[in-house]
Amino acid sequence: MSAPYVLHMITPLANVSPFDVNMAMDAGIDMVVPYTGIETAQVEALTQDAMFSRDPKNAARTGLFIGGRDAAMALDMLDVARKAMFPPFQISVFADPSGAFTTAAAMVAVVERALRRAGLDGLTGLDVQVYGATGVVGGIAGLIAAQAGGNVTLVSHRGVSAVQGKAEEFGRRYGVTLSCADTASAGKAALLERAEVVLACGKAGITVLSAEDLRAAKRLRVAADINAVPPAGVEGVGVQDDGVALPTASGAASGAVGIGALAIGNVKFKVQHHLLERMQTGGTAVAFDFQDAMDAARTIAGKAS
Ligand SMILES: NC(=O)c1ccc[n+]([C@@H]2O[C@H](COP(=O)([O-])OP(=O)(O)OC[C@H]3O[C@@H](n4cnc5c(N)ncnc54)[C@H](OP(=O)(O)O)[C@@H]3O)[C@@H](O)[C@H]2O)c1
């Protein structure tokens, strides 16, 4: 009989995410154990404590889930955990801070699908603007979009320096070039004039782009909004929209379509579920970050096209 699957869920915050606990149990994990207030320096010892306590044949039925609200810290924790392991004591690791890796991956995959439906080669060569880019979802969405070939600008509403550090960090880690802008000094209209894809990743319940703002977006092909809490993050984009023409009254480019938070959330949910299942079913230890989430999101979004 195989050992129960135990998922050790760590976070630097005061609580692990109830969303992630529910997702893990619904994916068939037998037991979730939360560890809060965890620092990167503790991850090596925690990983080894989890891996040495199990017979090597059951090591793959042990997992570490890394949460929090800081993508760089989660990626550092993932690195530390991987380096702490050696055969035959290898356990699985999955980083998804605030759901950002699975959410951003789903968002970019659904946008790519809409662009392909319009006859374009995904994001390749397109001007992609990420609003709310200082957030954990926005930063990773920008990184994945750049890896997918987009010319990405991280846009903040509170000064360009707020996103510069993130652009430099991702450039150093992954060799991507991310431009930076802020709406106060650049002006939304000037930015949107050249936008071909908008990824709206603003705080829940905040409209980051109004219908009036979109009047300037004459080159726009897709506007995706990740905010599911009314009012919409992009005015005129419904939460269920998946390639629905933007209201022409907005003045946005004709042929521009909107993608809403629940259309993205549906793919995000499946991606997270799939990766949690793969932790348990492969028979060997796995390590997942946003790139694995993106691979899964492309497959899942592709099946629905
Ligand atoms: N649909 C799904 O499956 C799903 C899953 C997870 C998360 N989400 C949603 O994804 C979004 C991003 O999550 P998050 O955790 O990264 O959000 P967050 O940290 O709460 O906020 C993201 C960014 O929104 C911008 N912002 C905040 N207040 C603003 C204001 N008054 N006006 C304009 N911009 C403002 C800020 O960026 P700047 O300073 O750079 O402008 C902030 O960093 C949220 O709406 C969340 O609910 C959706």
XYZ file of C-alpha atoms and ligand atoms in Angstrom:
353
model
C 0.000 0.000 0.000
C 1.376 3.437 -0.875
C 1.971 5.969 1.876
C -0.434 8.902 2.215
C 0.533 11.954 0.153
C 1.663 14.723 2.512
C 1.957 18.297 1.223
C 4.004 20.639 3.420
C 2.721 24.103 2.562
C 5.079 26.952 3.463
C 4.604 30.715 3.366
C 6.454 33.756 4.707
C 3.013 35.211 5.570
C 0.795 34.727 8.628
C -1.381 32.135 6.896
C -1.268 29.802 3.933
C -3.869 30.468 1.266
C -7.224 28.735 1.920
C -7.636 28.658 -1.875
C -4.449 26.576 -2.186
C -5.472 24.259 0.687
C -8.809 23.552 -1.001
C -7.139 23.052 -4.388
C -4.651 20.582 -2.896
C -7.299 18.507 -1.120
C -9.566 18.522 -4.190
C -6.645 17.249 -6.284
C -6.399 14.202 -4.028
C -3.615 15.174 -1.577
C -4.187 13.201 1.650
C -2.860 15.751 4.110
C -1.877 19.430 3.934
C 0.343 20.793 6.703
C 0.735 24.592 6.909
C 3.950 26.340 8.038
C 3.704 30.125 8.407
C 6.226 32.950 8.840
C 8.875 30.894 7.018
C 12.085 32.587 5.845
C 14.225 31.456 2.907
C 17.020 30.500 5.324
C 14.736 27.865 6.896
C 13.857 26.078 3.664
C 16.906 23.798 3.423
C 16.350 22.333 6.895
C 12.584 22.000 6.350
C 13.110 20.208 3.036
C 15.596 17.766 4.519
C 13.385 17.180 7.555
C 10.547 16.228 5.194
C 12.659 14.042 2.887
C 14.736 12.086 5.416
C 11.689 11.077 7.434
C 10.296 8.916 4.636
C 11.402 5.675 3.102
C 12.998 6.639 -0.251
C 10.240 4.789 -2.124
C 7.727 7.121 -0.485
C 9.777 10.285 -0.956
C 7.823 11.051 -4.136
C 4.629 10.987 -2.022
C 5.912 14.022 -0.165
C 5.593 17.565 -1.493
C 6.537 21.124 -0.625
C 4.210 23.922 -1.793
C 5.660 27.458 -1.700
C 3.211 30.345 -1.299
C 3.542 33.973 -0.194
C 3.184 37.189 -2.178
C 6.709 37.648 -3.493
C 7.659 35.884 -6.732
C 11.428 36.348 -6.351
C 11.350 34.990 -2.800
C 9.280 31.983 -3.889
C 11.744 31.277 -6.721
C 14.648 31.558 -4.245
C 12.887 29.134 -1.876
C 12.328 26.725 -4.767
C 16.063 26.847 -5.609
C 17.058 26.248 -1.986
C 14.673 23.280 -1.702
C 15.977 21.696 -4.921
C 19.594 22.121 -3.861
C 18.846 20.573 -0.445
C 17.844 17.260 -2.070
C 19.872 14.377 -3.442
C 19.019 10.850 -4.554
C 17.239 8.840 -3.348
C 15.605 11.371 -1.007
C 13.829 13.533 -3.577
C 10.494 15.155 -2.828
C 8.341 17.325 -5.109
C 8.233 21.135 -4.986
C 5.643 23.503 -6.451
C 5.955 27.295 -6.174
C 2.823 29.372 -6.813
C 2.890 32.519 -4.626
C -0.598 34.045 -4.383
C -1.535 31.825 -7.314
C 0.513 34.199 -9.460
C 2.394 31.586 -11.476
C -0.709 29.637 -12.503
C -2.812 32.806 -12.935
C -0.282 34.702 -15.061
C 0.376 31.576 -17.145
C -3.359 31.109 -17.770
C -3.740 34.778 -18.689
C -0.920 34.717 -21.250
C -2.040 31.362 -22.697
C -5.617 32.576 -23.202
C -4.348 35.799 -24.807
C -2.077 33.800 -27.136
C -5.085 31.698 -28.124
C -7.127 34.814 -28.967
C -4.265 36.200 -31.050
C -3.874 32.923 -32.949
C -7.611 32.887 -33.642
C -7.031 36.306 -35.238
C -4.286 34.849 -37.444
C -1.317 36.254 -35.479
C 1.750 34.373 -34.235
C 0.899 34.670 -30.541
C 2.615 37.590 -28.803
C 5.629 37.605 -31.096
C 6.706 41.167 -31.811
C 3.600 42.763 -30.278
C 3.560 45.748 -27.921
C 2.337 44.280 -24.611
C 1.505 46.577 -21.698
C 1.020 45.168 -18.200
C -1.000 47.397 -15.861
C -0.665 46.779 -12.110
C 2.801 45.448 -12.816
C 4.149 45.897 -9.284
C 1.706 43.186 -8.178
C 2.820 39.574 -7.933
C 0.504 38.514 -10.799
C 1.419 41.460 -13.063
C 5.176 41.019 -12.726
C 5.064 37.333 -13.659
C 2.566 37.987 -16.479
C 5.076 40.500 -17.910
C 7.950 38.045 -17.570
C 6.039 35.200 -19.264
C 4.798 37.529 -22.020
C 8.387 38.623 -22.715
C 9.539 35.000 -22.819
C 6.709 34.402 -25.297
C 8.124 37.047 -27.651
C 6.199 40.183 -26.662
C 7.799 43.629 -26.350
C 6.665 44.149 -22.780
C 6.249 47.337 -20.774
C 5.594 47.037 -17.042
C 3.262 49.921 -16.181
C 2.730 51.206 -12.656
C 0.391 53.905 -11.381
C 2.798 54.974 -8.634
C 6.027 55.929 -10.380
C 8.399 54.187 -12.744
C 10.844 53.274 -9.967
C 8.154 50.973 -8.527
C 8.584 48.585 -11.486
C 12.249 49.157 -12.385
C 13.542 46.848 -9.661
C 11.284 44.049 -10.873
C 12.364 44.538 -14.505
C 16.039 44.402 -13.475
C 15.502 41.354 -11.257
C 13.760 39.366 -14.026
C 16.330 40.565 -16.580
C 19.138 39.267 -14.367
C 17.438 35.935 -13.666
C 15.955 35.145 -17.094
C 17.712 37.400 -19.627
C 14.486 39.164 -20.657
C 14.196 42.875 -21.460
C 11.249 44.577 -19.786
C 10.564 48.284 -20.377
C 9.032 50.357 -17.584
C 6.532 53.207 -17.536
C 4.165 54.941 -15.174
C 0.789 56.324 -16.021
C 1.334 59.648 -14.215
C 4.377 60.796 -16.161
C 3.885 58.941 -19.478
C 0.102 59.456 -19.587
C -2.235 56.537 -20.267
C -3.257 57.873 -23.689
C 0.341 58.094 -24.947
C 1.050 54.566 -23.727
C -2.164 53.099 -25.105
C -1.666 54.637 -28.562
C 0.937 51.962 -29.278
C -0.559 49.092 -27.203
C -1.439 45.923 -29.129
C -2.060 43.774 -26.046
C -3.093 44.953 -22.594
C -2.752 42.696 -19.561
C -4.697 44.340 -16.738
C -3.415 42.894 -13.456
C -4.612 45.580 -11.057
C -5.848 45.177 -7.511
C -9.227 43.507 -7.061
C -12.157 45.892 -7.554
C -10.087 48.644 -9.247
C -10.739 49.844 -12.807
C -7.274 50.390 -14.250
C -8.474 51.229 -17.792
C -11.748 53.036 -18.466
C -13.666 53.055 -21.751
C -12.394 56.627 -22.121
C -8.767 55.451 -21.727
C -9.355 52.812 -24.423
C -10.285 55.484 -26.973
C -6.558 56.031 -27.491
C -5.893 52.325 -28.133
C -6.220 52.335 -31.908
C -3.806 49.410 -32.420
C -5.289 47.192 -29.687
C -5.876 43.508 -30.506
C -6.585 42.028 -27.053
C -7.362 43.464 -23.616
C -7.274 40.844 -20.847
C -8.532 41.616 -17.350
C -7.629 39.410 -14.371
C -9.774 41.247 -11.792
C -12.959 39.300 -11.026
C -14.281 41.735 -8.389
C -16.635 44.480 -9.703
C -16.092 46.977 -11.149
C -14.123 45.448 -14.054
C -10.393 46.154 -14.326
C -10.965 47.082 -17.995
C -14.293 48.802 -18.496
C -16.418 46.935 -21.031
C -14.758 43.530 -20.534
C -17.158 41.036 -18.935
C -15.762 38.450 -16.521
C -16.873 35.565 -18.781
C -15.695 37.165 -22.034
C -13.291 35.065 -24.060
C -12.551 36.934 -27.252
C -15.679 39.121 -27.206
C -15.409 42.260 -29.344
C -14.800 45.346 -27.240
C -17.712 47.786 -27.436
C -17.061 49.911 -30.513
C -18.326 52.900 -28.547
C -15.102 52.691 -26.539
C -13.243 53.856 -29.635
C -10.678 51.051 -29.338
C -9.348 49.512 -32.541
C -12.004 47.693 -34.488
C -11.399 43.956 -34.137
C -10.055 44.347 -30.584
C -11.376 41.690 -28.208
C -11.681 41.378 -24.452
C -10.897 38.456 -22.166
C -12.336 38.456 -18.655
C -11.182 37.143 -15.289
C -13.397 34.050 -15.165
C -12.339 32.926 -18.662
C -8.744 33.146 -17.423
C -9.637 31.735 -13.990
C -11.153 28.639 -15.572
C -7.793 27.800 -17.189
C -5.858 28.810 -14.035
C -7.956 26.418 -11.941
C -7.278 23.536 -14.331
C -3.543 24.301 -14.485
C -3.166 24.289 -10.695
C -5.273 21.137 -10.370
C -3.234 19.402 -13.089
C 0.125 20.276 -11.489
C -1.088 19.168 -8.037
C -2.218 15.863 -9.578
C 1.112 15.416 -11.361
C 2.921 15.777 -8.031
C 1.115 12.638 -6.882
C 0.771 10.474 -9.941
C 4.135 10.412 -11.742
C 5.908 8.161 -9.242
C 8.952 10.463 -9.262
C 9.614 13.805 -7.641
C 8.895 16.923 -9.739
C 9.663 20.659 -9.397
C 7.234 23.213 -10.828
C 7.521 26.972 -11.313
C 5.824 29.467 -13.650
C 7.419 27.879 -16.736
C 5.772 24.534 -15.968
C 2.522 26.402 -15.314
C 2.886 28.041 -18.739
C 3.468 24.702 -20.499
C 0.347 23.288 -18.838
C -1.684 26.448 -19.551
C -0.854 26.321 -23.272
C -1.973 22.690 -23.441
C -5.163 23.299 -21.460
C -6.086 26.521 -23.306
C -5.321 24.772 -26.615
C -7.723 21.923 -25.834
C -10.534 24.402 -25.317
C -9.898 26.246 -28.606
N -8.958 35.329 -12.024
C -8.090 34.636 -11.281
O -7.993 33.405 -11.411
C -7.190 35.344 -10.301
C -6.284 34.633 -9.510
C -5.412 35.349 -8.659
C -5.491 36.730 -8.628
N -6.427 37.382 -9.371
C -6.523 38.831 -9.410
O -5.311 39.310 -9.988
C -5.154 40.685 -9.643
C -3.719 40.923 -9.247
O -3.421 40.218 -8.043
P -2.270 40.795 -7.102
O -2.235 39.923 -5.912
O -1.032 40.987 -7.908
O -2.932 42.205 -6.759
P -2.509 43.402 -5.784
O -1.131 43.157 -5.288
O -3.592 43.627 -4.802
O -2.525 44.661 -6.765
C -1.870 44.620 -8.004
C -1.497 46.007 -8.449
O -2.640 46.818 -8.694
C -2.179 48.159 -8.782
N -3.072 49.050 -8.059
C -3.354 49.039 -6.719
N -4.192 50.039 -6.417
C -4.438 50.704 -7.578
C -5.211 51.839 -7.914
N -5.933 52.501 -6.980
N -5.234 52.245 -9.201
C -4.518 51.589 -10.155
N -3.750 50.505 -9.889
C -3.727 50.088 -8.611
C -0.777 48.184 -8.149
O 0.167 48.176 -9.217
P 0.950 49.473 -9.734
O 1.394 50.199 -8.527
O 2.062 48.855 -10.512
O 0.029 50.262 -10.582
C -0.702 46.846 -7.459
O 0.617 46.363 -7.311
C -6.196 40.961 -8.554
O -7.283 41.652 -9.136
C -6.609 39.578 -8.099
O -7.894 39.541 -7.549
C -7.252 36.712 -10.223
